Phi, psi and omega in degrees: 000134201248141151303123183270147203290291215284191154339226191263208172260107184345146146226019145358139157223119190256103215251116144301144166288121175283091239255164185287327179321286200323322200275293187323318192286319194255013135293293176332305174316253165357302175319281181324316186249000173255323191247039159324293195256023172263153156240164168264183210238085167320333168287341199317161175240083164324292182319330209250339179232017186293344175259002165288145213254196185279143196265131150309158170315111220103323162305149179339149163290324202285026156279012183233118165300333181198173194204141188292012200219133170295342178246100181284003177273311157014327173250073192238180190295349157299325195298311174315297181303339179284303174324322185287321188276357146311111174264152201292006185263314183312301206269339171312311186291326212290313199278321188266269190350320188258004212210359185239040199260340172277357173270015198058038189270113175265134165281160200060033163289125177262164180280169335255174208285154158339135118226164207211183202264131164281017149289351144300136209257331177259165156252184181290164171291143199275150201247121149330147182254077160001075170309107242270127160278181117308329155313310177293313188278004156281333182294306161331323187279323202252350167213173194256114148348127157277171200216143183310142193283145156295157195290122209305167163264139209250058151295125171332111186253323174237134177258151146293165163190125160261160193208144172294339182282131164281149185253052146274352145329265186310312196292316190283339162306309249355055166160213152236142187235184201278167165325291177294345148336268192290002150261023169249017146251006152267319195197166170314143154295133142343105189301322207291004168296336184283319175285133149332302193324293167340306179298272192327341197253356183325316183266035155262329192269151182285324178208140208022086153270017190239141187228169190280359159267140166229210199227100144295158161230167167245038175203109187311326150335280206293335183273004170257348173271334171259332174311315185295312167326304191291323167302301199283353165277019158227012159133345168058057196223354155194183242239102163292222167204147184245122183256140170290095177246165194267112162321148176210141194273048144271025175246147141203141196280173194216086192068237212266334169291150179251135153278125168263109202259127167103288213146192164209148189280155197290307173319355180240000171273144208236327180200194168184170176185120191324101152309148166274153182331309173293351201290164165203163179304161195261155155255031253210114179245174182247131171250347187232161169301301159331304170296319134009254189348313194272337168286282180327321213283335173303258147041328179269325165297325174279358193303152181253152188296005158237048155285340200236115169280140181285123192274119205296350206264351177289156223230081193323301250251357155254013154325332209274291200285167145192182176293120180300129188282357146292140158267175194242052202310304183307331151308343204284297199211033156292159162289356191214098183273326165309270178313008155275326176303304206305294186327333184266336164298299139358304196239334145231023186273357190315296190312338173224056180065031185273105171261306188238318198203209216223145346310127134040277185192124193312100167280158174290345177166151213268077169353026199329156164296297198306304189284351174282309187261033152263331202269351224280333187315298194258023180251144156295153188277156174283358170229170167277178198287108199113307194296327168326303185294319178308308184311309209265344165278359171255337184293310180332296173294346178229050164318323162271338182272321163303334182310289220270326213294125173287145184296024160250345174266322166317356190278318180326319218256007158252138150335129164090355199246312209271157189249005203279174188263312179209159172292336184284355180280308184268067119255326183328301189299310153344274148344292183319304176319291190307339173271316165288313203273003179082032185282308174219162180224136174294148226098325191240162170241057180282132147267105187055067149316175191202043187239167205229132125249130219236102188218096164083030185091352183257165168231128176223136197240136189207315193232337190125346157234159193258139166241116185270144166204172219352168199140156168319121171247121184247109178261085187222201192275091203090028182174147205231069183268162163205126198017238182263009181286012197286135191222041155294141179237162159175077209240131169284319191301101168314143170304301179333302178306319194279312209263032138219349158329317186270348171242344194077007191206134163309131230229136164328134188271132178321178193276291202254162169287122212254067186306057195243124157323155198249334174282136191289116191215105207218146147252108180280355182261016155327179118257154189297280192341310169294317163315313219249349145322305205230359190273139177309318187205177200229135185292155177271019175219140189288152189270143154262155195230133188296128153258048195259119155282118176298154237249342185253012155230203186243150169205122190238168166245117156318149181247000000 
């Protein structure tokens, strides 16, 4: 696989509709092969537990729709009471004797299990087994089995982020904001701004693609390739810039992308340095790990001594931070997008000051694309004189390795920051980076990819496009979901209320006017794709939705 000349790898997202047939068919399916050996239950009380999670021991029998046994009296309250008398350490090993030898689990093995680095080719040597006193199961009670320390977290610490602005720009702005910033200060946002989906799907859609998200990298190629995008969509008439920012845990990734929810504040940006307009990615691939090596290891020897300008205005106090190491599906394809951002904003937006709602943070005035690059003539350059031509014959000449090079290893590369020693240490670390974070894999020189998969709650990003598997599919009256990819919504709170929740004050109006309607227009049996596809406009508040199943259709759980 080659690094594409012309840009990134699409991120396109192509979401197939899951149709009411398709859900009937995988009710039939789900049938055939789970209640082969079921009967079903006459008592059950659909009304009463359809909205209810899994029921404990002791409950009514008709909470069970269908029971594993041809004599449902079998299933009475003595069955329940044997169970009850079972203690849960008891039923736990009862479960693992039958169902764990493949994790290397023995029988009459106690919790809790080994853990160790999978990056290691063995696991640890197993501790003789002690034949238990009364003395050893009081030592037992009272103190925890040690445990091998787990492996670190490859949680973000320094992100790239490319920008049109330049930084007196940003600093006067004072930082960066989403997309939606500036149209939540003409008129209501969209609801569809709040969902990731949204993000992820900004270069395919026609109307309202600006979301309350923007796009870190962990590799200066790709933030340098989105800057020159960003650039040439304003006319491509100067030299954007890539900035070095200190990760905060309002980022997180999402496959090889870091998503930044909110923004990022001028104060956590640690350096920066000007790209030519044009760049793009080399094609030139690296097939071995060595070579890999050896390109960072030129590449350090020749580095010029301003590549990277130091921002004198960063803030010792995010050192502290990195990028939350969870993933965030429910941004991905909640029912409720608002209120799921506000909530993740909440609980990690603290470091950079997010308190009630949205923008972020009150700029003195709002920076447009149109007013940056009309502006650009009377803006300070972002290097001093001379340093540019020095930047850009080194990025030129070491193409794959400035392409590849990770921001944690890029810290070496200011004055005053980095601890590494000689170059074979930083092309190591180098490697290393690129390798542990999936940036490349050897053999191949792939950058930043960009596809969503939605599987069990989880998010994985990979080729550019997205797929949901298992999960609920509820096929009903006002709403078209599929598991947790569903991006039905129905949050009472207007966008209005959120975009302004946080300051309390009324915010300088962009240099231009953002002319987009305001009436709400939803088909609800629709899909958000086809919504944010094809609709004049998108409402600006999230809808409620009946979650009442019609009585003539199914709702099953994928397995």
């Amino acid at each position: 696989m080659r690094l594409k000349a012309g840009g990134q790898v699409p991120s396109a997202l192509d979401v197939p509709e899951f149709s009411e047939e398709q859900a009937l068919q995988l009710s039939r399916e789900y049938a055939a092969k789970y209640e082969a050996d079921f009967i079903r239950n006459p008592d059950f009380n659909f009304e009463k537990y359809k909205n209810e999670q899994a029921q404990g021991p002791g409950e009514e029998v008709n909470v069970l729709s269908a029971m594993p046994d041809q004599d449902p009296n079998n299933w009475d309250d003595a069955y329940w009471d044997r169970l009850r008398q079972i203690d849960f350490k008891s039923s736990a090993v009862s479960f693992m004797d039958n169902h764990a030898s493949s994790l290397g689990w023995q029988a009459g093995q106690q919790f809790p299990l080994a853990l160790w680095d999978e990056s290691t080719s063995e696991a640890p040597a197993k501790k003789p087994k002690v034949e238990e006193t009364p003395e050893t199961q009081q030592q037992g009670e009272t103190s925890a089995q040690p445990s091998l320390p787990m492996p670190t977290s490859t949680a973000p610490k320094v992100v790239f982020y490319g920008d049109y602005l330049w930084p007196a720009e940003a600093k006067r702005q004072g930082g960066f904001l989403t997309p939606a910033d500036s149209l939540a200060l003409s008129r209501n946002p969209p609801i569809t701004a709040y969902t990731l989906r949204t993000h992820l799907n900004r270069n395919s859609l026609k109307l309202h693609p600006e979301t309350f998200f923007t796009s870190a990298h962990e590799t200066f190629g790709a933030a340098a390739k989105e800057a020159a995008d960003k650039a040439a969509k304003l006319g491509g008439q100067f030299d954007p810039v890539v900035y070095m920012v200190h990760a905060t845990p309002n980022m997180f990734k999402v496959g090889k992308e870091v998503v930044v929810a909110g923004g990022i504040t001028w104060p956590q940006v640690m350096a920066w340095t000007q790209v030519p307009r044009d760049y793009s990615l080399p094609e030139e691939a690296v097939t071995r790990k060595q070579e890999l090596h050896e390109h960072f290891e030129k590449a350090y020897k020749a580095r010029p001594v301003h590549l990277l300008e130091k921002n004198p205005d960063y803030d010792a106090k995010f050192d502290q931070y990195t990028a939350t190491a969870e993933e965030q599906p429910q941004l991905l394809g909640s029912r409720r997008p608002m209120g799921e951002l506000l909530k993740f904003m909440k609980e990690h937006g603290a470091a950079v000051g997010f308190q009630e709602g949205f923008p972020l943070f009150k700029p003195p005035k709002v920076i447009t694309g149109q007013a940056s690059a009309a502006g650009k003539d009377v803006e300070p350059a972002p290097h001093e004189e001379g340093v540019v031509e020095e930047v850009w014959n080194f990025i030129k000449g070491h193409a794959v390795a400035i392409a590849l090079l990770p921001a944690v290893a890029a810290l070496n590369l200011i004055p005053g920051l980095g601890e590494i020693a000689d170059a074979a240490e930083f092309a190591a670390l180098s490697t290393e980076a690129v390798e542990s974070t999936g940036l490349v894999l050897e053999g191949t020189s792939a950058i930043e990819g960009g596809t969503v998969a939605v599987e069990d709650g989880t998010v994985a990003v990979e080729d550019g496009t997205v797929a949901v598997e298992d999960g609920t599919v509820a096929v009903g009256e006002g709403t078209s979901a599929v598991g947790e990819g569903s991006s039905a919504v129905e949050d009472t709170a207007t966008a209005k209320d959120v975009t302004t929740g946080n300051q309390g004050a009324d915010i300088a109006q962009p240099e231009e006017e953002l002319n987009l309607p305001d009436v709400p227009t939803h088909e609800p049996g629709a899909s958000v794709e086809e919504q944010l596809d094809n609709l004049p406009d998108v409402p600006t508040h999230e809808i409620e939705f009946s979650e009442k199943v019609p009585s003539d259709k199914i709702a099953v759980q994928a397995d």
